[in-house]
Tab-separated table of C-alpha atoms in Angstrom:
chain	number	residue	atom	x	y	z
A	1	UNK	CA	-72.382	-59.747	-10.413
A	2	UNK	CA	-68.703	-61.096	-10.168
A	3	UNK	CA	-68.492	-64.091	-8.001
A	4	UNK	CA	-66.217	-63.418	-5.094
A	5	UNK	CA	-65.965	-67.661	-4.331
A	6	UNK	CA	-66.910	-70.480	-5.915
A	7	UNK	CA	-67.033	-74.025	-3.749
A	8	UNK	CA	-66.802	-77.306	-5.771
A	9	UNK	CA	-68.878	-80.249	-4.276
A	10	UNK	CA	-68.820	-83.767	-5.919
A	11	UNK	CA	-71.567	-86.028	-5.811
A	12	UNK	CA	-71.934	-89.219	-5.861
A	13	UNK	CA	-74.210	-91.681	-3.226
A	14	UNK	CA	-74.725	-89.148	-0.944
A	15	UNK	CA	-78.575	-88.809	-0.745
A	16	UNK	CA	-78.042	-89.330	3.298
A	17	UNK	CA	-75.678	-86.179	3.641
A	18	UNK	CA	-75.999	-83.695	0.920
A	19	UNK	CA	-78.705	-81.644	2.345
A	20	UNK	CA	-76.607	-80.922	5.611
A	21	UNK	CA	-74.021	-79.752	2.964
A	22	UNK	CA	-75.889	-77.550	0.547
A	23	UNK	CA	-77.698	-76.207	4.123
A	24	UNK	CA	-73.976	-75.350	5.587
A	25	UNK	CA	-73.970	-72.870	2.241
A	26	UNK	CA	-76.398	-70.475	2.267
A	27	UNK	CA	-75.259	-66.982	3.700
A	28	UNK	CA	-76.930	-63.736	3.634
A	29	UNK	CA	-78.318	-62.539	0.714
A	30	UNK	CA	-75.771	-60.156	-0.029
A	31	UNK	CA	-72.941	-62.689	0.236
A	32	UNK	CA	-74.884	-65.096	-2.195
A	33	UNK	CA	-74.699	-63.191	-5.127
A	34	UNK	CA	-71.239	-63.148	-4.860
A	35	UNK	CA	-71.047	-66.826	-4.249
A	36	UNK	CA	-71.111	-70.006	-6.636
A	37	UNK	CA	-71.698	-73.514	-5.700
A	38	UNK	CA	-70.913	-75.514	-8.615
A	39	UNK	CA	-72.120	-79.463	-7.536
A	40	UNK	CA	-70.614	-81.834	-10.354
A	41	UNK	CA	-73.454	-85.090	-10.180
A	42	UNK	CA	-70.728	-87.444	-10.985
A	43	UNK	CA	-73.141	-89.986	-12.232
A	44	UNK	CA	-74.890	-90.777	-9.163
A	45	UNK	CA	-77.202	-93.298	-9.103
A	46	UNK	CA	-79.597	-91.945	-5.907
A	47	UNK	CA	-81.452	-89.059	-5.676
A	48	UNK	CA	-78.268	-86.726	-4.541
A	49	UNK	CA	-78.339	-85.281	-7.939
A	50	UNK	CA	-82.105	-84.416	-7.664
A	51	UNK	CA	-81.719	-83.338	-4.166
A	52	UNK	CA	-79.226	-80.239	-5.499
A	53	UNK	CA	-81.674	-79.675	-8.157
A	54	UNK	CA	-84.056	-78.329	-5.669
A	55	UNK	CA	-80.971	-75.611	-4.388
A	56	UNK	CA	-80.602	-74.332	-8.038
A	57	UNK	CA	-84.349	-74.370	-8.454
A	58	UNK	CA	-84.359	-72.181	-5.411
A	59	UNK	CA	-81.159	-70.310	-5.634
A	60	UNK	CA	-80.481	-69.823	-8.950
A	61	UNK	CA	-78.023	-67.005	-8.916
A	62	UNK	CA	-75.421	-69.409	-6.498
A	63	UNK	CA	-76.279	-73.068	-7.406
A	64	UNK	CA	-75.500	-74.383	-10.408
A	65	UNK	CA	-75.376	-78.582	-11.121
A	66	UNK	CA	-73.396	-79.642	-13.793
A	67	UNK	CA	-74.192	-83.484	-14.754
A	68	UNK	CA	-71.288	-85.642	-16.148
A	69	UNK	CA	-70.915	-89.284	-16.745
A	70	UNK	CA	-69.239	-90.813	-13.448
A	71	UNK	CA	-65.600	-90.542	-13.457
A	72	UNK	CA	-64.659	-90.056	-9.903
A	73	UNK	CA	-64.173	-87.961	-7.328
A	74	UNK	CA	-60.810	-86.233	-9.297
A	75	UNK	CA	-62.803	-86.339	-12.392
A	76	UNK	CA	-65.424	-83.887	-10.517
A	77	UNK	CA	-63.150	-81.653	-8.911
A	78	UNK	CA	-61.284	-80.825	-12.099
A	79	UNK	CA	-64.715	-80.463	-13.812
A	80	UNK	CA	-65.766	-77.708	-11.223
A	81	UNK	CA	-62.420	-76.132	-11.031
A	82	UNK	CA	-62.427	-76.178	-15.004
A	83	UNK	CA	-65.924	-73.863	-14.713
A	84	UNK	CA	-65.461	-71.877	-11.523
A	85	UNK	CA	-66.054	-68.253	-12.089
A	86	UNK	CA	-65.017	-67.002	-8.259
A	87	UNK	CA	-62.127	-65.197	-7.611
A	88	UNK	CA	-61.120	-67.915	-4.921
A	89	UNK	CA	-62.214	-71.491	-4.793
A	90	UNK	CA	-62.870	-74.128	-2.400
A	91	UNK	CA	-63.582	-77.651	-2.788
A	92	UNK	CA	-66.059	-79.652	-0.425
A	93	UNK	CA	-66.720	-82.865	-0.085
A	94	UNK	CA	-70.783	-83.621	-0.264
A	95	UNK	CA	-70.889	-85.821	3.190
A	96	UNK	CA	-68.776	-83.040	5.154
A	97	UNK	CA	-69.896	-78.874	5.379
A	98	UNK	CA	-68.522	-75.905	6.279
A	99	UNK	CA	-69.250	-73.429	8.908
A	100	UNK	CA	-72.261	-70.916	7.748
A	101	UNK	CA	-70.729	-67.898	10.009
A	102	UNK	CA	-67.041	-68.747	9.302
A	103	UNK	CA	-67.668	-68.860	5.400
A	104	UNK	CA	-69.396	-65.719	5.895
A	105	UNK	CA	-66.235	-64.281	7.660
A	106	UNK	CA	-64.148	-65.435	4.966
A	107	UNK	CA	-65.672	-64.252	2.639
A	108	UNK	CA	-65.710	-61.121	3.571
A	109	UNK	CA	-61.713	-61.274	4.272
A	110	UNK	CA	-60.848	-62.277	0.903
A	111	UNK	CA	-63.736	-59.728	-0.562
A	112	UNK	CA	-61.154	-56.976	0.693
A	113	UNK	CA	-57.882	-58.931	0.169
A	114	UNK	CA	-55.511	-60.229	-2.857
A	115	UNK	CA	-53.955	-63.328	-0.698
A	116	UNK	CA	-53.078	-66.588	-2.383
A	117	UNK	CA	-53.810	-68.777	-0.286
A	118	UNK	CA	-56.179	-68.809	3.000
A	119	UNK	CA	-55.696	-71.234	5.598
A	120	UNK	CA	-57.958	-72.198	8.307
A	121	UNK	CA	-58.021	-74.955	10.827
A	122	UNK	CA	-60.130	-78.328	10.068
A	123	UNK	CA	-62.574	-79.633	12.337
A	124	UNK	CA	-63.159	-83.811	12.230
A	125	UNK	CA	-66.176	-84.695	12.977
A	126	UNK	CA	-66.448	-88.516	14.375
A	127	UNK	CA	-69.528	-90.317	13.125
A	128	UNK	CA	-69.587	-93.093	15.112
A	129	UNK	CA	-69.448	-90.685	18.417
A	130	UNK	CA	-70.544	-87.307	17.655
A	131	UNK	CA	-67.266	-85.941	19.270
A	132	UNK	CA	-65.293	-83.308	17.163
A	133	UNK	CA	-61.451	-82.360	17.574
A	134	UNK	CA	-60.201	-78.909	15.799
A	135	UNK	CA	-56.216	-79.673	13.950
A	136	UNK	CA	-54.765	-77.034	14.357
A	137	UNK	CA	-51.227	-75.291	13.135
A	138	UNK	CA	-48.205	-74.322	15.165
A	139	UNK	CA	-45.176	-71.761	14.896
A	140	UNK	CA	-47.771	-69.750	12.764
A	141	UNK	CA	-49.189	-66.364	13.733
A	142	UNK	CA	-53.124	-66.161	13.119
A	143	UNK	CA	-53.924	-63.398	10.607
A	144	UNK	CA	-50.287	-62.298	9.513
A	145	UNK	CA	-49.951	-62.069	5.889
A	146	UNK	CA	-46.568	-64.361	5.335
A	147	UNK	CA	-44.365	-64.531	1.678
A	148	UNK	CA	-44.248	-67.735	0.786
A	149	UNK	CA	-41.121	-68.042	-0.256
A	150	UNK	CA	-39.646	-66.921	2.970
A	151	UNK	CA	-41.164	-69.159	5.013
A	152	UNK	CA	-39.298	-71.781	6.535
A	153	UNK	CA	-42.137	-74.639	6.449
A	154	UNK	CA	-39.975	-77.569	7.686
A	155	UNK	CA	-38.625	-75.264	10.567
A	156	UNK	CA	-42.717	-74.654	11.318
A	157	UNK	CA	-43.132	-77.754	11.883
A	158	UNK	CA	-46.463	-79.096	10.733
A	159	UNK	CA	-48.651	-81.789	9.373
A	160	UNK	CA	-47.476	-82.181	5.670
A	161	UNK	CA	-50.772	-82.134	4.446
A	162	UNK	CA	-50.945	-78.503	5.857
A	163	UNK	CA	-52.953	-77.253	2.332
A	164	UNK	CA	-55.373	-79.931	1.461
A	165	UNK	CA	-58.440	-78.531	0.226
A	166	UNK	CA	-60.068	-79.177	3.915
A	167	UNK	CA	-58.109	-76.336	4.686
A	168	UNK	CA	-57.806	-74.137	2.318
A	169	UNK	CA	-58.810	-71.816	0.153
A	170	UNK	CA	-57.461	-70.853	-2.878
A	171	UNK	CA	-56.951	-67.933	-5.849
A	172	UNK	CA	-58.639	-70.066	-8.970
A	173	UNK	CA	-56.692	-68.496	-11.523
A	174	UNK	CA	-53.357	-70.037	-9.545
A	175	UNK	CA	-55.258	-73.691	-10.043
A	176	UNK	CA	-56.429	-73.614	-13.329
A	177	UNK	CA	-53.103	-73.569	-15.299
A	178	UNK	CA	-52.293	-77.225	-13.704
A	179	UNK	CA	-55.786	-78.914	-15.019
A	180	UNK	CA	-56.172	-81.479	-14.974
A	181	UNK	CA	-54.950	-81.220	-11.307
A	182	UNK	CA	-56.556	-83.982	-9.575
A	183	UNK	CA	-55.356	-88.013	-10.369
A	184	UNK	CA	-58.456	-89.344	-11.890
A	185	UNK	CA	-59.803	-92.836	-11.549
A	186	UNK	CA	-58.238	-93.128	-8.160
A	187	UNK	CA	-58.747	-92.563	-4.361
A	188	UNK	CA	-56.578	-90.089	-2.569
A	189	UNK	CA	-56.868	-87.802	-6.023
A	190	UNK	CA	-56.460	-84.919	-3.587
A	191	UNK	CA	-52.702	-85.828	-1.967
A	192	UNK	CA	-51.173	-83.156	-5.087
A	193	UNK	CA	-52.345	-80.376	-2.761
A	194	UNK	CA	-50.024	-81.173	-0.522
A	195	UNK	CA	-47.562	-79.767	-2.635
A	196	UNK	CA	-49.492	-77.637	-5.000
A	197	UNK	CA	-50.409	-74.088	-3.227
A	198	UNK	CA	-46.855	-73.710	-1.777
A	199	UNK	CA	-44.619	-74.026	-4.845
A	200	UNK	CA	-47.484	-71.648	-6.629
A	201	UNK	CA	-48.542	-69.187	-3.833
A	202	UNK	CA	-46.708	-65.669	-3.301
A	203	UNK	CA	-48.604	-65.405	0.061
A	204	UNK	CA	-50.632	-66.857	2.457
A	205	UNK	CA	-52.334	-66.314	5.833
A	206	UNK	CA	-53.489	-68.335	8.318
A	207	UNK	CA	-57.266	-67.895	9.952
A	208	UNK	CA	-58.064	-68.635	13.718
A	209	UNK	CA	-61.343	-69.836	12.664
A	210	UNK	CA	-62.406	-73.054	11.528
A	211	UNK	CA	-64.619	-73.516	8.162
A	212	UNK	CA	-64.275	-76.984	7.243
A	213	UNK	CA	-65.772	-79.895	9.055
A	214	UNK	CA	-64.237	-83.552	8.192
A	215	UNK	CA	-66.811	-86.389	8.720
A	216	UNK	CA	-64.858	-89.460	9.504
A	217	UNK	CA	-65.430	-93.043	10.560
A	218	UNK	CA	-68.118	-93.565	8.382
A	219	UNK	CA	-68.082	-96.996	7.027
A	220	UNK	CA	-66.317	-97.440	3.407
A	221	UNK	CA	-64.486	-93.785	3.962
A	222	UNK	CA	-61.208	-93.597	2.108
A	223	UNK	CA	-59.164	-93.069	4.897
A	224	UNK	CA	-60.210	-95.984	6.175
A	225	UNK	CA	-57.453	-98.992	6.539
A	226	UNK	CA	-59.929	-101.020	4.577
A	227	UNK	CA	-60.057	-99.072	2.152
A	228	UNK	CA	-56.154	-98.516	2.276
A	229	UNK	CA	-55.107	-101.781	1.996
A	230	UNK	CA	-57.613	-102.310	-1.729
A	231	UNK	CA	-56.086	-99.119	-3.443
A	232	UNK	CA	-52.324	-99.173	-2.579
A	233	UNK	CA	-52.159	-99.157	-5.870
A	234	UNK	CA	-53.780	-95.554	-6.183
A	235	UNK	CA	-51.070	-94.227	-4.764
A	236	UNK	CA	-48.506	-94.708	-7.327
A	237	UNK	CA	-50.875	-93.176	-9.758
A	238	UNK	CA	-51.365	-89.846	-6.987
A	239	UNK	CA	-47.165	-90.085	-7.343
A	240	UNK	CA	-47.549	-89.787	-10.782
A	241	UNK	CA	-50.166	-86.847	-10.721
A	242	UNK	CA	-47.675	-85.482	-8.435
A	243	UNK	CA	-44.422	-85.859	-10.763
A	244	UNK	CA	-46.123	-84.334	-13.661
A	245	UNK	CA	-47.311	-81.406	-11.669
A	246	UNK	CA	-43.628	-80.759	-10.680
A	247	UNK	CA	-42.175	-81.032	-14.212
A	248	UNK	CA	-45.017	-77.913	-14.872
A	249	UNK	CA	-43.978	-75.835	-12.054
A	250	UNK	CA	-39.960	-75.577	-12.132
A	251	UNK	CA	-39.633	-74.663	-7.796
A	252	UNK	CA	-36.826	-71.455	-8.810
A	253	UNK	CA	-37.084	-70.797	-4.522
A	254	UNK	CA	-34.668	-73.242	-2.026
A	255	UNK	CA	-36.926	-73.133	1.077
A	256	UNK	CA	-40.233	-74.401	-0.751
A	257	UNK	CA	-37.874	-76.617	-3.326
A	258	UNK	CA	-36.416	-78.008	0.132
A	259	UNK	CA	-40.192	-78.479	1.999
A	260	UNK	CA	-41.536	-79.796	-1.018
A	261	UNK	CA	-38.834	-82.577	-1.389
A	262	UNK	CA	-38.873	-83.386	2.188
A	263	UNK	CA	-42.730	-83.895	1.603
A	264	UNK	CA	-42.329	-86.141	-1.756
A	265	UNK	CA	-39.775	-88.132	-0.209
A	266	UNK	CA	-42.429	-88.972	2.880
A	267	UNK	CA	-44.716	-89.570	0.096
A	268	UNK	CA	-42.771	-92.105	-1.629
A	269	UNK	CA	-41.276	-94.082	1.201
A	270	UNK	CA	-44.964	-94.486	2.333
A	271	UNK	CA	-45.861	-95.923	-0.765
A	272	UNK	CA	-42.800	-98.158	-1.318
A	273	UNK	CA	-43.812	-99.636	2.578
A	274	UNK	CA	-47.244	-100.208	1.384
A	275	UNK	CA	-45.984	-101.952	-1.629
A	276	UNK	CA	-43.681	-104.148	0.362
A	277	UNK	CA	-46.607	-105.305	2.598
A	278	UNK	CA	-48.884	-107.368	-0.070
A	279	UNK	CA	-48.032	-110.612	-0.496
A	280	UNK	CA	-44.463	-111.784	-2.328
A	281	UNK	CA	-46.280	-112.020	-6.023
A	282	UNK	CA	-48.330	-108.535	-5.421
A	283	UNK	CA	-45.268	-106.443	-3.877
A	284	UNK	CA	-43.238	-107.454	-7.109
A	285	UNK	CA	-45.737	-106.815	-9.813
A	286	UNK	CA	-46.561	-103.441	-8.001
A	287	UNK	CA	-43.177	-101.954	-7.335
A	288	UNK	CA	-42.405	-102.741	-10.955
A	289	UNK	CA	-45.346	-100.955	-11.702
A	290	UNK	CA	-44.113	-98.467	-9.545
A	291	UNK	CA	-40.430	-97.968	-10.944
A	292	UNK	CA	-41.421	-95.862	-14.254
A	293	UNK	CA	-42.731	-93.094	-11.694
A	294	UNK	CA	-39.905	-93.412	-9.194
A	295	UNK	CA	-37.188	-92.694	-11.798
A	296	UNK	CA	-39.214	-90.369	-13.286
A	297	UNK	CA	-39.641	-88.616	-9.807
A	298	UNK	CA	-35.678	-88.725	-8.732
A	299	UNK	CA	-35.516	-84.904	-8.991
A	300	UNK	CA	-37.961	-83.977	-6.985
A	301	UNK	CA	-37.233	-86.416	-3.560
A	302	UNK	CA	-34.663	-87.713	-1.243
A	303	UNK	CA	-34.076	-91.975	-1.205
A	304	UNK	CA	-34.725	-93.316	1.620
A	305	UNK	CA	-33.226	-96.230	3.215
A	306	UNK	CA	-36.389	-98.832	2.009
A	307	UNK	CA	-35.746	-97.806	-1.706
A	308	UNK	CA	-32.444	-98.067	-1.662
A	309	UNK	CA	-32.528	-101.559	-0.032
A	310	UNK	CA	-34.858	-102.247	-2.865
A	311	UNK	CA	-32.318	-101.247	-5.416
A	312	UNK	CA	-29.493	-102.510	-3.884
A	313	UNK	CA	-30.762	-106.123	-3.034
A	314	UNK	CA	-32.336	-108.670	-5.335
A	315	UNK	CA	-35.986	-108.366	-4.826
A	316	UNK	CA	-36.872	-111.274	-3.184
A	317	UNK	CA	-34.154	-110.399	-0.497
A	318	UNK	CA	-35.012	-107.210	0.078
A	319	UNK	CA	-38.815	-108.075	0.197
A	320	UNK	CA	-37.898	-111.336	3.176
A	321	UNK	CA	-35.440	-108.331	5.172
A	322	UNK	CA	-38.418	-105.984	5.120
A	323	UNK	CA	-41.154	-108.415	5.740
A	324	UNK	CA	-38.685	-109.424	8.674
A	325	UNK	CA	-38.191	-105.795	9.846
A	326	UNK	CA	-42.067	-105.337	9.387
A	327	UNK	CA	-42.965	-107.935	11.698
A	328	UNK	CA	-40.612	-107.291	14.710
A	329	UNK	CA	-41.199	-103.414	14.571
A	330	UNK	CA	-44.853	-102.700	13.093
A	331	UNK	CA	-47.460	-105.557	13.797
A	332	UNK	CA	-49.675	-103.095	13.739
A	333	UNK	CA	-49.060	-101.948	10.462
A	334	UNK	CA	-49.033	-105.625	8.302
A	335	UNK	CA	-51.484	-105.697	5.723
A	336	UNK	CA	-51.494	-109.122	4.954
């Protein structure tokens, strides 16, 4: 039978969570011969890889493990993007799951539908207290099927990151032109989906319903400002992933080319901040580093007043005005 969706999980140390994932996927038996689970063992060195084994032992017509020296977390999404079969595809990380009854309305929605891209709402779920909050979107009507290229996103209003793969859900044959699509070797591989489904989507819809819960405060989590402050670095190569999808996917419409640049722009000035924050000898080296990708980038964002200071001044100037400007404004914020 043709599989109707196929969800992407990574693995890699996750022997503590993965069975709560796999569990969060098994549906009815009708709905799981149309579905594929494709878990990429990304080299693991604990028994996560052995723990799947047992699903596609048991479920052989849905789970299928594909072993692959460890590259990363990128490295596995784009291998289970590279061999999904579904119509639609969803990515999932192995420590988080979805909602069994959701998934099981969704896919039945996009089992009688030809949308793009399907949005629903992401639930975090905080370790550390058990306490979940639902993010939500605004100035959006639940279930309406909208063109994307007539949408005024910036007018909408929301979070940027509005179609990371915690969200969404997407048509795989719309992905799989742009392999490799996730920056390998780094954290944050994800950040091109910001941009991604709405400069290559002709529709989209929005679901009431959440599928997608977001475990977070667990120790050594990306998101974490620990972890921030070790890979700044791995966001100039997400920039990068980010430029080179652009220079694939001319934006022909102004309203997404106008989002899309707003979004960019945010993207870089965060990164040029980060950069300005480590250390005199660090900031240097790295926003040279960082140069090749910002001229590179120059059609596809807006300078913002941090660059341009940076161009403008001598570097060591511009580094003591910020570090200045830094201090007075964001304690909070100072990395080292």
């Amino acid at each position: 039978m043709d599989k109707l969706l196929s969800i992407v999980v990574p693995v890699y140390n996750v022997e503590q969570y993965i069975r709560m994932c796999l569990d969060s996927l098994i549906v009815s038996d009708e709905l799981m011969d149309q579905l594929e689970v494709i878990v990429v063992n990304d080299g693991t060195p604990d028994r996560s890889a052995i723990i799947a084994k047992e699903y596609e032992k048991k479920y052989p017509q849905t789970f299928r493990v594909i072993d692959k020296e460890n590259g990363g977390h990128g490295s596995a999404f784009n291998t289970g993007l590279s061999n999904a079969n579904g119509k639609y595809v969803r990515f999932l990380d192995s420590d988080d799951w979805l909602d069994k009854e959701n998934l099981s309305k969704l896919m039945y929605l996009i089992g009688s539908s030809d949308i793009d891209l399907i949005i629903n709402p992401l639930v975090y779920y905080h370790e550390n207290t058990g306490k979940t909050n639902q993010l939500s979107v605004s100035n959006i009507e639940y279930g309406k099927v909208y063109k994307t290229d007539s949408f005024d996103f910036i007018k909408a209003g929301n979070r940027p990151n509005l179609t990371i793969f915690h969200n969404c859900t997407y048509k795989t044959d719309l992905l799989k032109p742009y392999l490799p699509l996730f920056a390998e070797g780094c954290y944050y591989d994800d950040v091109v989906l910001w941009l991604a489904p709405i400069a290559i989507s002709k529709n989209f819809v929005v679901n009431e319903y959440p599928i997608y819960y977001y475990r977070v405060d667990r120790p050594g989590q990306s998101i974490s400002q620990e972890k921030l402050k070790q890979h700044i670095a791995d966001h100039t190569t997400v920039n990068a992933s980010c430029v080179h999808f652009f220079k694939k996917c001319p934006i022909q419409n102004e309203l997404t080319r106008l989002y899309l640049r707003k979004v960019f722009s945010g993207m870089i000035t965060f990164q040029i901040e980060n950069i300005s924050r480590c250390g005199y000898q660090n900031s240097k080296r790295m926003y040279k580093e960082y140069l090749p990708i910002l001229k590179e980038g120059e059609p596809y964002y807006d300078k913002k007043r941090r660059q341009k200071v940076f161009e403008i001044l001598p570097f060591p100037l511009a580094y003591v005005l910020y570090r200045v400007y830094d201090i007075v404004k964001f304690k909070d914020k100072i990395l080292h």
